[in-house]
Amino acid sequence: KAGVTQTPRYLIKTRGQQVTLSCSPISGHRSVSWYQQTPGQGLQFLFEYFSETQRNKGNFPGRFSGRQFSNSRSEMNVSTLELGDSALYLCASRRAGGGISYEQYFGPGTRLTVT
Amino acid sequence: AQTVTQSQPEMSVQEAETVTLSCTYDTSESDYYLFWYKQPPSRQMILVIRQEAYKQQNATENRFSVNFQKAAKSFSLKISDSQLGDAAMYFCAYRSASGNTGKLIFGQGTTLQVKP
């Protein structure tokens, strides 16, 4: 079974631009979560989608948004990029359900650099 | 709000020896899950071990085991017979058992160096 895939793997953008990152979950997984990883703030939860609905949202400004499509693929968008948005963005998917076995499977990440 | 703290930014261990990584957390919930994830230089997060809060028995996965102290809100990871491939950043994570959420709250991570 193919793992979580993220595209692109690397991205360089300029301040003020916007960017869209894509995540394809493992087949059969309907929940997708996004995390931002930086050296200073560590791993922070951005949002979680399930069946095209945002279920949870982290403490990020409105410039960060996301969506999920009917095939469970997800995109996240960051508008008006700032230098501080430079980070590794990780996507994780899991099957629907609340038990401990419904674990997160992570993708390889997208490394975003804002100049 | 829940928080997770890893107080050891870096640790090192000699190959074949044992090392313990510390993690404490804060929560008012009684039911939750705890995890240890490994992130090697490739950046691919890999689940190492998981623990359900209502289970008193400590989880074990081959060379990896945890010491779960619910009252103390402590969740340490022990790696036995350390191997070079264990070198990575290790993250402790918390997930609520309510609300059917997949949201993970991570600690700051511990970088483990394994010396040959």
Short mmCIF file of C-alpha atoms in Angstrom, two decimals:
data_model
loop_
_atom_site.label_atom_id
_atom_site.label_comp_id
_atom_site.label_asym_id
_atom_site.label_seq_id
_atom_site.Cartn_x
_atom_site.Cartn_y
_atom_site.Cartn_z
CA LYS A 1 0.00 0.00 0.00
CA ALA A 2 1.42 3.39 -0.97
CA GLY A 3 2.24 5.77 1.85
CA VAL A 4 1.28 9.39 2.32
CA THR A 5 2.63 11.50 -0.50
CA GLN A 6 3.25 15.22 -0.46
CA THR A 7 3.99 17.54 -3.34
CA PRO A 8 6.11 19.40 -3.95
CA ARG A 9 8.93 18.21 -1.73
CA TYR A 10 10.80 21.50 -1.86
CA LEU A 11 9.59 25.00 -2.58
CA ILE A 12 11.13 28.46 -2.57
CA LYS A 13 8.83 31.47 -2.47
CA THR A 14 9.18 35.19 -1.97
CA ARG A 15 7.61 37.20 0.83
CA GLY A 16 4.09 38.27 -0.04
CA GLN A 17 3.42 35.40 -2.41
CA GLN A 18 1.04 32.58 -1.72
CA VAL A 19 1.66 28.85 -1.83
CA THR A 20 -0.40 25.68 -2.07
CA LEU A 21 0.84 22.35 -0.76
CA SER A 22 -0.75 19.03 -1.60
CA CYS A 23 -1.18 15.81 0.35
CA SER A 24 -2.48 12.46 -0.86
CA PRO A 25 -3.39 10.16 2.03
CA ILE A 26 -3.04 6.42 2.22
CA SER A 27 -5.85 4.69 0.35
CA GLY A 28 -8.84 4.28 2.64
CA HIS A 29 -7.76 7.00 5.06
CA ARG A 30 -10.36 9.72 5.38
CA SER A 31 -8.68 11.93 7.96
CA VAL A 32 -5.83 14.26 7.05
CA SER A 33 -3.91 16.50 9.43
CA TRP A 34 -1.28 19.14 8.76
CA TYR A 35 1.64 20.14 10.99
CA GLN A 36 4.27 22.85 10.77
CA GLN A 37 7.78 22.02 11.96
CA THR A 38 10.33 24.74 12.70
CA PRO A 39 13.51 24.72 14.81
CA GLY A 40 12.12 27.36 17.14
CA GLN A 41 8.51 26.27 17.62
CA GLY A 42 8.87 22.55 17.03
CA LEU A 43 5.93 20.58 15.65
CA GLN A 44 2.66 22.48 15.72
CA PHE A 45 -0.77 21.30 14.65
CA LEU A 46 -2.34 23.33 11.85
CA PHE A 47 -5.65 21.64 11.09
CA GLU A 48 -7.42 18.34 10.60
CA TYR A 49 -9.92 17.40 7.93
CA PHE A 50 -12.33 14.52 7.82
CA SER A 51 -14.78 13.88 5.00
CA GLU A 52 -14.14 17.31 3.49
CA THR A 53 -14.90 19.09 6.79
CA GLN A 54 -12.43 20.85 9.02
CA ARG A 55 -12.60 19.09 12.36
CA ASN A 56 -9.88 20.86 14.30
CA LYS A 57 -7.81 23.98 13.86
CA GLY A 58 -4.59 25.00 15.55
CA ASN A 59 -3.56 28.44 16.65
CA PHE A 60 -2.43 29.88 13.34
CA PRO A 61 -3.45 33.11 11.60
CA GLY A 62 -6.12 33.13 8.92
CA ARG A 63 -3.43 33.21 6.25
CA PHE A 64 -3.23 29.47 6.73
CA SER A 65 -6.13 27.58 5.25
CA GLY A 66 -6.86 24.14 3.96
CA ARG A 67 -9.39 21.97 2.29
CA GLN A 68 -10.10 18.35 1.59
CA PHE A 69 -11.57 16.87 -1.54
CA SER A 70 -14.03 14.01 -1.96
CA ASN A 71 -11.16 11.61 -2.68
CA SER A 72 -9.61 12.61 0.71
CA ARG A 73 -6.71 14.44 -0.89
CA SER A 74 -5.96 17.65 0.94
CA GLU A 75 -4.37 20.96 0.17
CA MET A 76 -3.15 23.68 2.43
CA ASN A 77 -2.67 27.25 1.36
CA VAL A 78 -0.61 30.02 2.88
CA SER A 79 -1.29 33.52 1.62
CA THR A 80 0.91 36.59 1.97
CA LEU A 81 3.96 34.57 2.92
CA GLU A 82 6.24 35.79 5.69
CA LEU A 83 9.83 34.82 6.43
CA GLY A 84 8.61 33.02 9.54
CA ASP A 85 6.54 30.66 7.42
CA SER A 86 9.71 28.90 6.33
CA ALA A 87 9.27 25.40 7.70
CA LEU A 88 8.79 21.74 7.01
CA TYR A 89 5.08 21.09 6.50
CA LEU A 90 4.03 17.58 7.36
CA CYS A 91 0.83 15.88 6.37
CA ALA A 92 -0.52 12.84 8.18
CA SER A 93 -3.43 10.57 7.40
CA ARG A 94 -5.34 7.97 9.37
CA ARG A 95 -8.42 5.83 9.20
CA ALA A 96 -11.62 7.12 10.69
CA GLY A 97 -12.03 6.14 14.33
CA GLY A 98 -10.99 7.23 17.78
CA GLY A 99 -9.08 4.29 19.19
CA ILE A 100 -5.35 4.12 19.69
CA SER A 101 -4.93 1.89 16.66
CA TYR A 102 -6.13 4.73 14.45
CA GLU A 103 -2.66 6.13 14.29
CA GLN A 104 -1.27 8.90 12.15
CA TYR A 105 0.90 7.99 9.19
CA PHE A 106 3.13 10.84 8.12
CA GLY A 107 4.27 11.94 4.71
CA PRO A 108 7.85 13.00 3.90
CA GLY A 109 6.99 16.68 4.19
CA THR A 110 7.29 19.77 2.03
CA ARG A 111 10.22 22.04 2.82
CA LEU A 112 9.10 25.63 2.24
CA THR A 113 11.67 28.40 2.16
CA VAL A 114 10.48 32.00 2.08
CA THR A 115 13.03 34.60 0.95
CA ALA B 1 -4.85 22.88 27.25
CA GLN B 2 -2.54 19.93 27.06
CA THR B 3 1.22 20.33 26.93
CA VAL B 4 4.10 17.95 26.38
CA THR B 5 7.62 18.61 27.62
CA GLN B 6 10.87 16.92 26.69
CA SER B 7 13.61 18.34 28.87
CA GLN B 8 16.56 16.71 27.10
CA PRO B 9 17.37 18.49 23.82
CA GLU B 10 20.22 16.04 23.11
CA MET B 11 21.27 12.63 24.35
CA SER B 12 24.02 10.26 23.34
CA VAL B 13 24.52 6.54 23.86
CA GLN B 14 27.16 4.00 23.02
CA GLU B 15 26.15 1.36 20.52
CA ALA B 16 24.66 -1.74 22.25
CA GLU B 17 23.93 0.18 25.45
CA THR B 18 20.64 1.40 26.88
CA VAL B 19 19.31 4.94 26.90
CA THR B 20 16.18 6.52 28.37
CA LEU B 21 14.46 9.58 26.93
CA SER B 22 12.21 11.59 29.23
CA CYS B 23 8.79 13.08 28.60
CA THR B 24 6.28 14.74 30.88
CA TYR B 25 2.85 16.02 29.97
CA ASP B 26 0.06 18.01 31.46
CA THR B 27 -3.62 17.31 30.97
CA SER B 28 -6.88 17.37 32.87
CA GLU B 29 -8.25 14.47 30.84
CA SER B 30 -8.37 10.97 32.22
CA ASP B 31 -8.38 9.12 28.93
CA TYR B 32 -5.77 9.80 26.30
CA TYR B 33 -3.04 8.21 24.23
CA LEU B 34 0.70 8.75 24.29
CA PHE B 35 3.16 8.09 21.51
CA TRP B 36 6.84 8.18 20.72
CA TYR B 37 7.75 9.09 17.15
CA LYS B 38 11.17 8.86 15.54
CA GLN B 39 12.30 11.34 12.90
CA PRO B 40 15.54 10.33 11.18
CA PRO B 41 17.50 12.75 8.98
CA SER B 42 15.19 11.86 6.09
CA ARG B 43 12.46 13.69 8.08
CA GLN B 44 9.98 10.82 7.72
CA MET B 45 8.11 10.52 11.02
CA ILE B 46 7.83 6.92 12.18
CA LEU B 47 5.71 5.66 15.05
CA VAL B 48 7.89 3.83 17.57
CA ILE B 49 5.50 2.91 20.36
CA ARG B 50 2.10 3.86 21.80
CA GLN B 51 0.40 3.68 25.17
CA GLU B 52 -3.22 3.94 26.25
CA ALA B 53 -3.65 5.92 29.45
CA TYR B 54 -6.11 3.50 31.04
CA LYS B 55 -3.73 0.57 30.59
CA GLN B 56 -1.33 0.22 33.48
CA GLN B 57 0.91 -2.22 31.66
CA ASN B 58 3.83 -0.52 29.97
CA ALA B 59 3.99 -0.95 26.20
CA THR B 60 6.89 -2.80 24.61
CA GLU B 61 7.97 -3.07 20.97
CA ASN B 62 11.10 -5.17 20.53
CA ARG B 63 14.00 -3.07 21.86
CA PHE B 64 11.72 -0.15 22.73
CA SER B 65 9.74 0.06 25.94
CA VAL B 66 8.07 2.80 27.94
CA ASN B 67 7.77 3.64 31.59
CA PHE B 68 4.30 5.15 31.95
CA GLN B 69 3.57 6.82 35.27
CA LYS B 70 0.05 8.23 35.01
CA ALA B 71 -0.05 9.93 38.38
CA ALA B 72 3.26 11.63 37.73
CA LYS B 73 2.27 12.36 34.10
CA SER B 74 5.51 10.88 32.91
CA PHE B 75 6.12 8.79 29.79
CA SER B 76 9.76 7.85 29.20
CA LEU B 77 11.16 5.78 26.35
CA LYS B 78 13.85 3.17 26.91
CA ILE B 79 15.90 1.95 23.98
CA SER B 80 17.84 -1.22 24.70
CA ASP B 81 20.80 -2.54 22.71
CA SER B 82 21.08 0.77 20.84
CA GLN B 83 21.92 0.56 17.17
CA LEU B 84 23.40 3.11 14.79
CA GLY B 85 20.06 3.24 13.01
CA ASP B 86 18.41 4.52 16.18
CA ALA B 87 20.11 7.88 15.72
CA ALA B 88 17.31 10.36 15.11
CA MET B 89 15.14 12.98 16.74
CA TYR B 90 12.52 11.48 19.03
CA PHE B 91 9.23 13.16 19.76
CA CYS B 92 6.81 12.42 22.54
CA ALA B 93 3.19 13.11 21.57
CA TYR B 94 -0.23 13.28 23.22
CA ARG B 95 -3.62 12.64 21.70
CA SER B 96 -6.94 13.06 23.39
CA ALA B 97 -9.20 10.02 23.46
CA SER B 98 -12.33 12.15 23.16
CA GLY B 99 -13.80 13.76 20.08
CA ASN B 100 -12.44 11.22 17.60
CA THR B 101 -9.57 13.54 16.83
CA GLY B 102 -6.23 12.73 15.30
CA LYS B 103 -4.65 15.92 16.62
CA LEU B 104 -1.24 15.27 18.13
CA ILE B 105 0.47 17.57 20.61
CA PHE B 106 4.23 17.16 20.41
CA GLY B 107 7.09 17.82 22.74
CA GLN B 108 10.12 19.74 21.54
CA GLY B 109 12.04 16.60 20.67
CA THR B 110 15.25 14.92 21.79
CA THR B 111 18.10 14.35 19.37
CA LEU B 112 19.69 10.98 20.00
CA GLN B 113 23.26 10.33 18.91
CA VAL B 114 24.51 6.75 18.82
CA LYS B 115 28.27 6.34 19.05
CA PRO B 116 29.94 3.31 17.45
#
